[in-house]
C-alpha cells in the first residue's frame, strides 16, 4: 500500500463504543478526489480513472457497480444536480466539465462534455447552472440545460 492511503481506498467507517473509528469495508480506487452520496449510491471522482459508482446499501459490504473513463480527464469533483437519480456532473481537470447519465447506475454513460479554457478544479450547482473554478481562467458558468458556457468571469 502506498503512503497515500486516503487516496487509495474509499472506506466506510463506524464509531465504536470507545469513540474510536474503525474501517468496516474499503473499495479500491486509483486516486479518489471527490465523492457524493445519493441514497444508497456513492459517486466517486477517481482522478485518471474517471468515475466510479459504488453501492453502499450495506457499508460493511460495499460493491463497486461501475466505472467510466472520461475523455482527456482526471475526475476531480462530483456535483449533484437537480435530479441525481438521472445525472451527476464531474469537474474533470484538463478534460472540462462532464454530464454523466446515471439512470442505470450499473452502466453510467457520458451524456455531454463541455471543454473549459483552463483547468476545471472544483465547482457547485445552483439554479440550473454549474459554477466551475477554472484555475487561471477564472470562473466558468455553465448551463446544465445546454451544457454551454454562458459566462466567463475572469480573474481580477
Tab-separated table of N, CA and C in Angstrom:
chain	number	residue	atom	x	y	z
A	1	UNK	N	0.835	-1.180	0.000
A	1	UNK	CA	0.000	0.000	0.000
A	1	UNK	C	0.879	1.242	0.000
A	2	UNK	N	0.435	2.252	-0.702
A	2	UNK	CA	1.200	3.489	-0.753
A	2	UNK	C	0.945	4.320	0.493
A	3	UNK	N	1.750	5.370	0.640
A	3	UNK	CA	1.550	6.262	1.776
A	3	UNK	C	0.326	7.147	1.573
A	4	UNK	N	-0.243	7.149	0.382
A	4	UNK	CA	-1.436	7.937	0.097
A	4	UNK	C	-2.683	7.096	0.336
A	5	UNK	N	-2.781	6.514	1.503
A	5	UNK	CA	-3.883	5.623	1.823
A	5	UNK	C	-5.240	6.286	1.624
A	6	UNK	N	-5.357	7.563	1.962
A	6	UNK	CA	-6.647	8.234	1.813
A	6	UNK	C	-7.091	8.285	0.367
A	7	UNK	N	-6.142	8.304	-0.565
A	7	UNK	CA	-6.489	8.372	-1.974
A	7	UNK	C	-6.524	7.003	-2.630
A	8	UNK	N	-6.120	5.971	-1.900
A	8	UNK	CA	-6.068	4.639	-2.478
A	8	UNK	C	-7.341	3.842	-2.238
A	9	UNK	N	-8.107	4.221	-1.244
A	9	UNK	CA	-9.314	3.490	-0.911
A	9	UNK	C	-10.408	4.449	-0.466
A	10	UNK	N	-11.626	4.075	-0.717
A	10	UNK	CA	-12.764	4.722	-0.085
A	10	UNK	C	-13.171	3.770	1.022
A	11	UNK	N	-13.245	4.248	2.239
A	11	UNK	CA	-13.548	3.378	3.371
A	11	UNK	C	-14.858	3.779	4.021
A	12	UNK	N	-15.614	2.772	4.404
A	12	UNK	CA	-16.787	3.005	5.255
A	12	UNK	C	-16.297	2.856	6.682
A	13	UNK	N	-16.619	3.838	7.520
A	13	UNK	CA	-16.143	3.784	8.893
A	13	UNK	C	-17.311	3.901	9.856
A	14	UNK	N	-17.122	3.335	11.008
A	14	UNK	CA	-18.137	3.431	12.046
A	14	UNK	C	-17.461	3.801	13.351
A	15	UNK	N	-18.212	4.442	14.207
A	15	UNK	CA	-17.702	4.785	15.528
A	15	UNK	C	-18.031	3.644	16.482
A	16	UNK	N	-17.055	3.219	17.247
A	16	UNK	CA	-17.295	2.157	18.224
A	16	UNK	C	-17.648	2.781	19.564
A	17	UNK	N	-17.990	1.952	20.522
A	17	UNK	CA	-18.381	2.436	21.843
A	17	UNK	C	-17.251	3.208	22.527
A	18	UNK	N	-16.011	2.961	22.127
A	18	UNK	CA	-14.877	3.649	22.748
A	18	UNK	C	-14.501	4.920	21.986
A	19	UNK	N	-15.360	5.352	21.080
A	19	UNK	CA	-15.141	6.561	20.267
A	19	UNK	C	-13.976	6.440	19.297
A	20	UNK	N	-13.539	5.235	19.026
A	20	UNK	CA	-12.507	5.019	18.017
A	20	UNK	C	-13.205	4.763	16.679
A	21	UNK	N	-12.584	5.184	15.609
A	21	UNK	CA	-13.140	4.945	14.280
A	21	UNK	C	-12.523	3.675	13.718
A	22	UNK	N	-13.355	2.841	13.098
A	22	UNK	CA	-12.900	1.581	12.542
A	22	UNK	C	-13.410	1.456	11.120
A	23	UNK	N	-12.515	1.116	10.189
A	23	UNK	CA	-12.938	0.863	8.811
A	23	UNK	C	-13.691	-0.459	8.773
A	24	UNK	N	-14.881	-0.443	8.182
A	24	UNK	CA	-15.658	-1.665	8.081
A	24	UNK	C	-15.588	-2.279	6.694
A	25	UNK	N	-15.195	-1.492	5.699
A	25	UNK	CA	-15.025	-2.008	4.346
A	25	UNK	C	-14.293	-0.964	3.518
A	26	UNK	N	-13.653	-1.387	2.453
A	26	UNK	CA	-12.987	-0.462	1.547
A	26	UNK	C	-13.305	-0.840	0.106
A	27	UNK	N	-13.244	0.151	-0.754
A	27	UNK	CA	-13.388	-0.062	-2.189
A	27	UNK	C	-12.149	0.537	-2.833
A	28	UNK	N	-11.358	-0.272	-3.559
A	28	UNK	CA	-10.145	0.271	-4.170
A	28	UNK	C	-10.465	1.354	-5.200
A	29	UNK	N	-9.673	2.402	-5.184
A	29	UNK	CA	-9.749	3.454	-6.186
A	29	UNK	C	-8.334	3.743	-6.652
A	30	UNK	N	-8.203	4.516	-7.705
A	30	UNK	CA	-6.884	4.879	-8.198
A	30	UNK	C	-6.384	6.134	-7.507
A	31	UNK	N	-7.223	7.152	-7.468
A	31	UNK	CA	-6.814	8.437	-6.915
A	31	UNK	C	-8.065	9.259	-6.621
A	32	UNK	N	-8.851	8.823	-5.658
A	32	UNK	CA	-10.138	9.457	-5.376
A	32	UNK	C	-9.955	10.884	-4.883
A	33	UNK	N	-10.567	11.825	-5.595
A	33	UNK	CA	-10.504	13.240	-5.224
A	33	UNK	C	-11.792	13.740	-4.606
A	34	UNK	N	-12.918	13.195	-5.015
A	34	UNK	CA	-14.191	13.683	-4.506
A	34	UNK	C	-15.237	12.600	-4.541
A	35	UNK	N	-16.246	12.748	-3.685
A	35	UNK	CA	-17.359	11.809	-3.704
A	35	UNK	C	-18.614	12.503	-3.225
A	36	UNK	N	-19.729	11.973	-3.661
A	36	UNK	CA	-21.041	12.416	-3.203
A	36	UNK	C	-21.892	11.171	-3.036
A	37	UNK	N	-22.811	11.237	-2.064
A	37	UNK	CA	-23.712	10.126	-1.808
A	37	UNK	C	-25.139	10.575	-2.086
A	38	UNK	N	-25.850	9.730	-2.820
A	38	UNK	CA	-27.269	9.953	-3.090
A	38	UNK	C	-27.978	8.636	-2.800
A	39	UNK	N	-28.815	8.626	-1.766
A	39	UNK	CA	-29.483	7.385	-1.374
A	39	UNK	C	-28.459	6.344	-0.960
A	40	UNK	N	-28.496	5.186	-1.603
A	40	UNK	CA	-27.553	4.102	-1.314
A	40	UNK	C	-26.445	4.010	-2.351
A	41	UNK	N	-26.223	5.111	-3.075
A	41	UNK	CA	-25.211	5.114	-4.123
A	41	UNK	C	-24.167	6.180	-3.829
A	42	UNK	N	-22.902	5.792	-3.963
A	42	UNK	CA	-21.803	6.736	-3.819
A	42	UNK	C	-21.172	6.937	-5.199
A	43	UNK	N	-21.027	8.198	-5.593
A	43	UNK	CA	-20.377	8.557	-6.849
A	43	UNK	C	-18.980	9.081	-6.504
A	44	UNK	N	-17.963	8.596	-7.218
A	44	UNK	CA	-16.580	8.935	-6.892
A	44	UNK	C	-15.888	9.529	-8.109
A	45	UNK	N	-15.267	10.709	-7.915
A	45	UNK	CA	-14.371	11.286	-8.924
A	45	UNK	C	-13.009	10.680	-8.642
A	46	UNK	N	-12.535	9.833	-9.550
A	46	UNK	CA	-11.369	8.990	-9.277
A	46	UNK	C	-10.165	9.338	-10.143
A	47	UNK	N	-9.787	10.606	-10.125
A	47	UNK	CA	-8.570	11.014	-10.829
A	47	UNK	C	-8.534	10.518	-12.260
A	48	UNK	N	-7.388	9.974	-12.664
A	48	UNK	CA	-7.197	9.493	-14.029
A	48	UNK	C	-8.081	8.319	-14.404
A	49	UNK	N	-8.678	7.671	-13.423
A	49	UNK	CA	-9.598	6.566	-13.715
A	49	UNK	C	-11.008	7.049	-13.991
A	50	UNK	N	-11.239	8.355	-13.848
A	50	UNK	CA	-12.533	8.927	-14.207
A	50	UNK	C	-13.577	8.883	-13.121
A	51	UNK	N	-14.519	7.950	-13.242
A	51	UNK	CA	-15.751	7.959	-12.445
A	51	UNK	C	-16.069	6.548	-11.975
A	52	UNK	N	-16.506	6.429	-10.726
A	52	UNK	CA	-16.904	5.131	-10.175
A	52	UNK	C	-18.261	5.271	-9.490
A	53	UNK	N	-19.037	4.183	-9.540
A	53	UNK	CA	-20.314	4.097	-8.858
A	53	UNK	C	-20.220	2.938	-7.871
A	54	UNK	N	-20.549	3.226	-6.597
A	54	UNK	CA	-20.434	2.218	-5.542
A	54	UNK	C	-21.777	2.092	-4.827
A	55	UNK	N	-22.254	0.851	-4.685
A	55	UNK	CA	-23.460	0.582	-3.921
A	55	UNK	C	-23.064	0.507	-2.450
A	56	UNK	N	-23.654	1.382	-1.624
A	56	UNK	CA	-23.319	1.417	-0.200
A	56	UNK	C	-24.517	1.025	0.661
A	57	UNK	N	-25.425	0.223	0.091
A	57	UNK	CA	-26.590	-0.236	0.846
A	57	UNK	C	-26.155	-0.855	2.172
A	58	UNK	N	-25.099	-1.673	2.115
A	58	UNK	CA	-24.505	-2.261	3.315
A	58	UNK	C	-23.068	-1.759	3.401
A	59	UNK	N	-22.795	-0.746	4.224
A	59	UNK	CA	-21.440	-0.184	4.290
A	59	UNK	C	-20.355	-1.197	4.645
A	60	UNK	N	-20.734	-2.305	5.265
A	60	UNK	CA	-19.747	-3.338	5.582
A	60	UNK	C	-19.440	-4.218	4.371
A	61	UNK	N	-20.230	-4.073	3.324
A	61	UNK	CA	-20.039	-4.865	2.100
A	61	UNK	C	-20.326	-4.002	0.878
A	62	UNK	N	-19.567	-2.927	0.716
A	62	UNK	CA	-19.772	-2.032	-0.424
A	62	UNK	C	-19.448	-2.775	-1.721
A	63	UNK	N	-20.164	-2.420	-2.787
A	63	UNK	CA	-19.989	-3.094	-4.069
A	63	UNK	C	-19.701	-2.054	-5.149
A	64	UNK	N	-18.578	-2.212	-5.829
A	64	UNK	CA	-18.274	-1.364	-6.976
A	64	UNK	C	-19.197	-1.781	-8.110
A	65	UNK	N	-20.101	-0.879	-8.519
A	65	UNK	CA	-21.081	-1.201	-9.555
A	65	UNK	C	-20.557	-0.937	-10.956
A	66	UNK	N	-19.807	0.164	-11.114
A	66	UNK	CA	-19.395	0.528	-12.467
A	66	UNK	C	-18.250	1.528	-12.428
A	67	UNK	N	-17.522	1.564	-13.518
A	67	UNK	CA	-16.510	2.595	-13.736
A	67	UNK	C	-16.741	3.189	-15.120
A	68	UNK	N	-16.308	4.415	-15.295
A	68	UNK	CA	-16.455	5.087	-16.585
A	68	UNK	C	-15.240	5.969	-16.810
A	69	UNK	N	-14.515	5.715	-17.897
A	69	UNK	CA	-13.395	6.586	-18.271
A	69	UNK	C	-13.948	7.867	-18.864
A	70	UNK	N	-13.258	8.953	-18.611
A	70	UNK	CA	-13.675	10.250	-19.130
A	70	UNK	C	-12.626	10.762	-20.103
A	71	UNK	N	-13.050	11.353	-21.214
A	71	UNK	CA	-12.098	11.789	-22.233
A	71	UNK	C	-11.168	12.887	-21.722
A	72	UNK	N	-9.857	12.656	-21.858
A	72	UNK	CA	-8.846	13.656	-21.512
A	72	UNK	C	-8.983	14.210	-20.119
A	73	UNK	N	-9.372	13.380	-19.162
A	73	UNK	CA	-9.809	13.950	-17.906
A	73	UNK	C	-9.261	13.236	-16.691
A	74	UNK	N	-9.156	13.991	-15.624
A	74	UNK	CA	-8.930	13.468	-14.287
A	74	UNK	C	-10.125	13.906	-13.459
A	75	UNK	N	-10.953	12.968	-13.039
A	75	UNK	CA	-12.118	13.319	-12.232
A	75	UNK	C	-11.684	13.965	-10.925
A	76	UNK	N	-12.080	15.219	-10.709
A	76	UNK	CA	-11.650	15.959	-9.521
A	76	UNK	C	-12.758	16.213	-8.517
A	77	UNK	N	-13.969	16.442	-8.988
A	77	UNK	CA	-15.057	16.814	-8.089
A	77	UNK	C	-16.351	16.263	-8.665
A	78	UNK	N	-17.264	15.886	-7.787
A	78	UNK	CA	-18.591	15.395	-8.182
A	78	UNK	C	-19.615	16.443	-7.759
A	79	UNK	N	-20.528	16.753	-8.665
A	79	UNK	CA	-21.613	17.678	-8.346
A	79	UNK	C	-22.939	16.970	-8.569
A	80	UNK	N	-23.832	17.102	-7.602
A	80	UNK	CA	-25.177	16.546	-7.751
A	80	UNK	C	-26.085	17.644	-8.273
A	81	UNK	N	-26.750	17.360	-9.367
A	81	UNK	CA	-27.629	18.348	-9.974
A	81	UNK	C	-29.049	18.249	-9.437
A	82	UNK	N	-29.995	18.840	-10.163
A	82	UNK	CA	-31.385	18.857	-9.721
A	82	UNK	C	-31.994	17.464	-9.557
A	83	UNK	N	-31.553	16.482	-10.339
A	83	UNK	CA	-32.078	15.118	-10.238
A	83	UNK	C	-30.914	14.118	-10.258
A	84	UNK	N	-30.306	13.861	-9.084
A	84	UNK	CA	-29.143	12.958	-9.045
A	84	UNK	C	-29.463	11.508	-9.409
A	85	UNK	N	-30.747	11.144	-9.501
A	85	UNK	CA	-31.067	9.788	-9.951
A	85	UNK	C	-30.922	9.690	-11.474
A	86	UNK	N	-30.842	10.813	-12.143
A	86	UNK	CA	-30.701	10.847	-13.606
A	86	UNK	C	-29.290	11.264	-14.036
A	87	UNK	N	-28.786	12.396	-13.484
A	87	UNK	CA	-27.481	12.907	-13.909
A	87	UNK	C	-26.642	13.342	-12.714
A	88	UNK	N	-25.352	13.089	-12.807
A	88	UNK	CA	-24.374	13.703	-11.920
A	88	UNK	C	-23.338	14.369	-12.831
A	89	UNK	N	-22.547	15.246	-12.259
A	89	UNK	CA	-21.613	16.035	-13.044
A	89	UNK	C	-20.207	15.882	-12.461
A	90	UNK	N	-19.228	15.842	-13.344
A	90	UNK	CA	-17.842	15.695	-12.915
A	90	UNK	C	-17.051	16.898	-13.396
A	91	UNK	N	-16.353	17.519	-12.450
A	91	UNK	CA	-15.377	18.555	-12.799
A	91	UNK	C	-14.112	17.784	-13.130
A	92	UNK	N	-13.659	17.920	-14.368
A	92	UNK	CA	-12.663	16.994	-14.898
A	92	UNK	C	-11.290	17.536	-15.188
A	93	UNK	N	-10.792	18.489	-14.371
A	93	UNK	CA	-9.408	18.957	-14.507
A	93	UNK	C	-9.175	19.442	-15.924
A	94	UNK	N	-8.284	18.819	-16.673
A	94	UNK	CA	-7.994	19.276	-18.036
A	94	UNK	C	-8.992	18.744	-19.064
A	95	UNK	N	-9.971	17.969	-18.612
A	95	UNK	CA	-10.970	17.429	-19.523
A	95	UNK	C	-12.262	18.217	-19.539
A	96	UNK	N	-12.337	19.288	-18.740
A	96	UNK	CA	-13.534	20.113	-18.733
A	96	UNK	C	-14.578	19.661	-17.734
A	97	UNK	N	-15.838	19.781	-18.136
A	97	UNK	CA	-16.991	19.529	-17.275
A	97	UNK	C	-17.862	18.468	-17.943
A	98	UNK	N	-18.178	17.389	-17.220
A	98	UNK	CA	-18.874	16.244	-17.796
A	98	UNK	C	-20.238	16.026	-17.159
A	99	UNK	N	-21.202	15.674	-17.996
A	99	UNK	CA	-22.545	15.291	-17.552
A	99	UNK	C	-22.650	13.771	-17.723
A	100	UNK	N	-22.923	13.070	-16.617
A	100	UNK	CA	-22.970	11.614	-16.634
A	100	UNK	C	-24.397	11.147	-16.381
A	101	UNK	N	-24.901	10.311	-17.281
A	101	UNK	CA	-26.220	9.715	-17.111
A	101	UNK	C	-26.074	8.513	-16.178
A	102	UNK	N	-26.693	8.596	-15.007
A	102	UNK	CA	-26.619	7.512	-14.019
A	102	UNK	C	-27.992	6.887	-13.776
A	103	UNK	N	-28.899	7.021	-14.747
A	103	UNK	CA	-30.236	6.440	-14.581
A	103	UNK	C	-30.153	4.924	-14.399
A	104	UNK	N	-29.116	4.304	-14.960
A	104	UNK	CA	-28.800	2.898	-14.696
A	104	UNK	C	-27.420	2.900	-14.041
A	105	UNK	N	-27.337	2.885	-12.703
A	105	UNK	CA	-26.048	3.018	-12.018
A	105	UNK	C	-25.016	1.945	-12.388
A	106	UNK	N	-25.483	0.804	-12.892
A	106	UNK	CA	-24.553	-0.251	-13.305
A	106	UNK	C	-23.932	0.025	-14.664
A	107	UNK	N	-24.501	0.986	-15.409
A	107	UNK	CA	-23.989	1.324	-16.736
A	107	UNK	C	-24.043	2.836	-16.972
A	108	UNK	N	-23.264	3.618	-16.225
A	108	UNK	CA	-23.283	5.066	-16.462
A	108	UNK	C	-22.733	5.379	-17.851
A	109	UNK	N	-23.256	6.445	-18.445
A	109	UNK	CA	-22.780	6.851	-19.767
A	109	UNK	C	-22.477	8.346	-19.770
A	110	UNK	N	-21.543	8.719	-20.598
A	110	UNK	CA	-21.194	10.126	-20.765
A	110	UNK	C	-22.249	10.775	-21.644
A	111	UNK	N	-23.008	11.720	-21.095
A	111	UNK	CA	-24.077	12.382	-21.839
A	111	UNK	C	-23.565	13.605	-22.584
A	112	UNK	N	-22.609	14.333	-21.998
A	112	UNK	CA	-22.079	15.542	-22.639
A	112	UNK	C	-20.790	15.966	-21.935
A	113	UNK	N	-19.958	16.665	-22.680
A	113	UNK	CA	-18.741	17.259	-22.126
A	113	UNK	C	-18.647	18.692	-22.611
A	114	UNK	N	-18.306	19.589	-21.701
A	114	UNK	CA	-18.059	20.982	-22.044
A	114	UNK	C	-16.601	21.285	-21.748
A	115	UNK	N	-15.792	21.516	-22.788
A	115	UNK	CA	-14.407	21.907	-22.535
A	115	UNK	C	-14.367	23.274	-21.846
A	116	UNK	N	-13.443	23.443	-20.942
A	116	UNK	CA	-13.239	24.749	-20.313
A	116	UNK	C	-11.875	25.257	-20.733
A	117	UNK	N	-11.688	26.587	-20.765
A	117	UNK	CA	-10.419	27.124	-21.259
A	117	UNK	C	-9.237	26.888	-20.323
A	118	UNK	N	-9.517	26.622	-19.045
A	118	UNK	CA	-8.437	26.421	-18.088
A	118	UNK	C	-8.429	25.003	-17.568
A	119	UNK	N	-8.127	24.866	-16.305
A	119	UNK	CA	-8.108	23.565	-15.649
A	119	UNK	C	-9.240	23.558	-14.623
A	120	UNK	N	-10.312	22.823	-14.952
A	120	UNK	CA	-11.501	22.771	-14.099
A	120	UNK	C	-11.165	22.011	-12.823
A	121	UNK	N	-11.214	22.713	-11.705
A	121	UNK	CA	-10.728	22.155	-10.455
A	121	UNK	C	-11.845	21.723	-9.510
A	122	UNK	N	-12.831	22.574	-9.324
A	122	UNK	CA	-13.938	22.249	-8.425
A	122	UNK	C	-15.129	23.113	-8.785
A	123	UNK	N	-16.296	22.809	-8.206
A	123	UNK	CA	-17.466	23.595	-8.549
A	123	UNK	C	-18.637	23.355	-7.631
A	124	UNK	N	-19.748	23.962	-8.024
A	124	UNK	CA	-21.006	23.795	-7.309
A	124	UNK	C	-22.134	24.056	-8.296
A	125	UNK	N	-23.346	23.654	-7.908
A	125	UNK	CA	-24.519	23.820	-8.768
A	125	UNK	C	-25.579	24.597	-8.006
A	126	UNK	N	-26.199	25.557	-8.708
A	126	UNK	CA	-27.307	26.311	-8.136
A	126	UNK	C	-28.156	26.861	-9.269
A	127	UNK	N	-29.469	26.730	-9.132
A	127	UNK	CA	-30.390	27.341	-10.076
A	127	UNK	C	-30.207	26.955	-11.527
A	128	UNK	N	-29.859	25.704	-11.801
A	128	UNK	CA	-29.711	25.256	-13.184
A	128	UNK	C	-28.369	25.593	-13.814
A	129	UNK	N	-27.429	26.052	-13.017
A	129	UNK	CA	-26.106	26.407	-13.529
A	129	UNK	C	-25.014	25.755	-12.689
A	130	UNK	N	-23.929	25.409	-13.352
A	130	UNK	CA	-22.734	24.936	-12.659
A	130	UNK	C	-21.739	26.083	-12.626
A	131	UNK	N	-21.132	26.267	-11.483
A	131	UNK	CA	-20.124	27.305	-11.288
A	131	UNK	C	-18.797	26.584	-11.094
A	132	UNK	N	-17.906	26.730	-12.073
A	132	UNK	CA	-16.677	25.937	-12.114
A	132	UNK	C	-15.456	26.821	-11.908
A	133	UNK	N	-14.669	26.493	-10.887
A	133	UNK	CA	-13.384	27.162	-10.680
A	133	UNK	C	-12.433	26.598	-11.729
A	134	UNK	N	-11.976	27.462	-12.629
A	134	UNK	CA	-11.215	27.041	-13.807
A	134	UNK	C	-9.783	27.570	-13.747
A	135	UNK	N	-9.186	27.424	-12.603
A	135	UNK	CA	-7.838	27.844	-12.285
A	135	UNK	C	-7.548	29.241	-12.825
A	136	UNK	N	-6.565	29.425	-13.668
A	136	UNK	CA	-6.145	30.758	-14.108
A	136	UNK	C	-7.128	31.426	-15.067
A	137	UNK	N	-8.124	30.680	-15.523
A	137	UNK	CA	-9.124	31.242	-16.441
A	137	UNK	C	-10.351	31.760	-15.707
A	138	UNK	N	-10.307	31.773	-14.387
A	138	UNK	CA	-11.396	32.343	-13.602
A	138	UNK	C	-12.533	31.383	-13.348
A	139	UNK	N	-13.736	31.922	-13.357
A	139	UNK	CA	-14.947	31.159	-13.070
A	139	UNK	C	-15.716	30.961	-14.367
A	140	UNK	N	-16.108	29.709	-14.633
A	140	UNK	CA	-16.956	29.408	-15.785
A	140	UNK	C	-18.355	29.118	-15.263
A	141	UNK	N	-19.348	29.739	-15.857
A	141	UNK	CA	-20.741	29.460	-15.504
A	141	UNK	C	-21.341	28.696	-16.679
A	142	UNK	N	-21.808	27.471	-16.390
A	142	UNK	CA	-22.271	26.555	-17.432
A	142	UNK	C	-23.741	26.220	-17.210
A	143	UNK	N	-24.551	26.351	-18.252
A	143	UNK	CA	-25.961	25.975	-18.194
A	143	UNK	C	-26.066	24.453	-18.171
A	144	UNK	N	-26.791	23.910	-17.198
A	144	UNK	CA	-26.984	22.464	-17.154
A	144	UNK	C	-27.907	22.003	-18.275
A	145	UNK	N	-28.810	22.866	-18.729
A	145	UNK	CA	-29.742	22.507	-19.798
A	145	UNK	C	-29.037	22.352	-21.141
A	146	UNK	N	-28.108	23.260	-21.437
A	146	UNK	CA	-27.448	23.230	-22.747
A	146	UNK	C	-26.004	22.750	-22.680
A	147	UNK	N	-25.444	22.680	-21.478
A	147	UNK	CA	-24.035	22.327	-21.249
A	147	UNK	C	-23.099	23.287	-21.996
A	148	UNK	N	-23.518	24.540	-22.103
A	148	UNK	CA	-22.698	25.574	-22.739
A	148	UNK	C	-22.231	26.569	-21.687
A	149	UNK	N	-21.038	27.100	-21.889
A	149	UNK	CA	-20.551	28.163	-21.015
A	149	UNK	C	-21.353	29.420	-21.340
A	150	UNK	N	-22.049	29.949	-20.351
A	150	UNK	CA	-22.855	31.145	-20.582
A	150	UNK	C	-22.141	32.396	-20.102
A	151	UNK	N	-21.132	32.228	-19.267
A	151	UNK	CA	-20.383	33.387	-18.811
A	151	UNK	C	-19.029	32.946	-18.291
A	152	UNK	N	-18.026	33.730	-18.608
A	152	UNK	CA	-16.682	33.564	-18.052
A	152	UNK	C	-16.411	34.775	-17.199
A	153	UNK	N	-16.086	34.546	-15.930
A	153	UNK	CA	-15.736	35.628	-15.031
A	153	UNK	C	-14.229	35.539	-14.836
A	154	UNK	N	-13.460	36.396	-15.532
A	154	UNK	CA	-12.004	36.285	-15.447
A	154	UNK	C	-11.475	36.652	-14.064
A	155	UNK	N	-10.277	36.177	-13.798
A	155	UNK	CA	-9.610	36.560	-12.550
A	155	UNK	C	-9.258	38.029	-12.607
A	156	UNK	N	-9.362	38.716	-11.487
A	156	UNK	CA	-9.050	40.151	-11.445
A	156	UNK	C	-7.565	40.373	-11.473
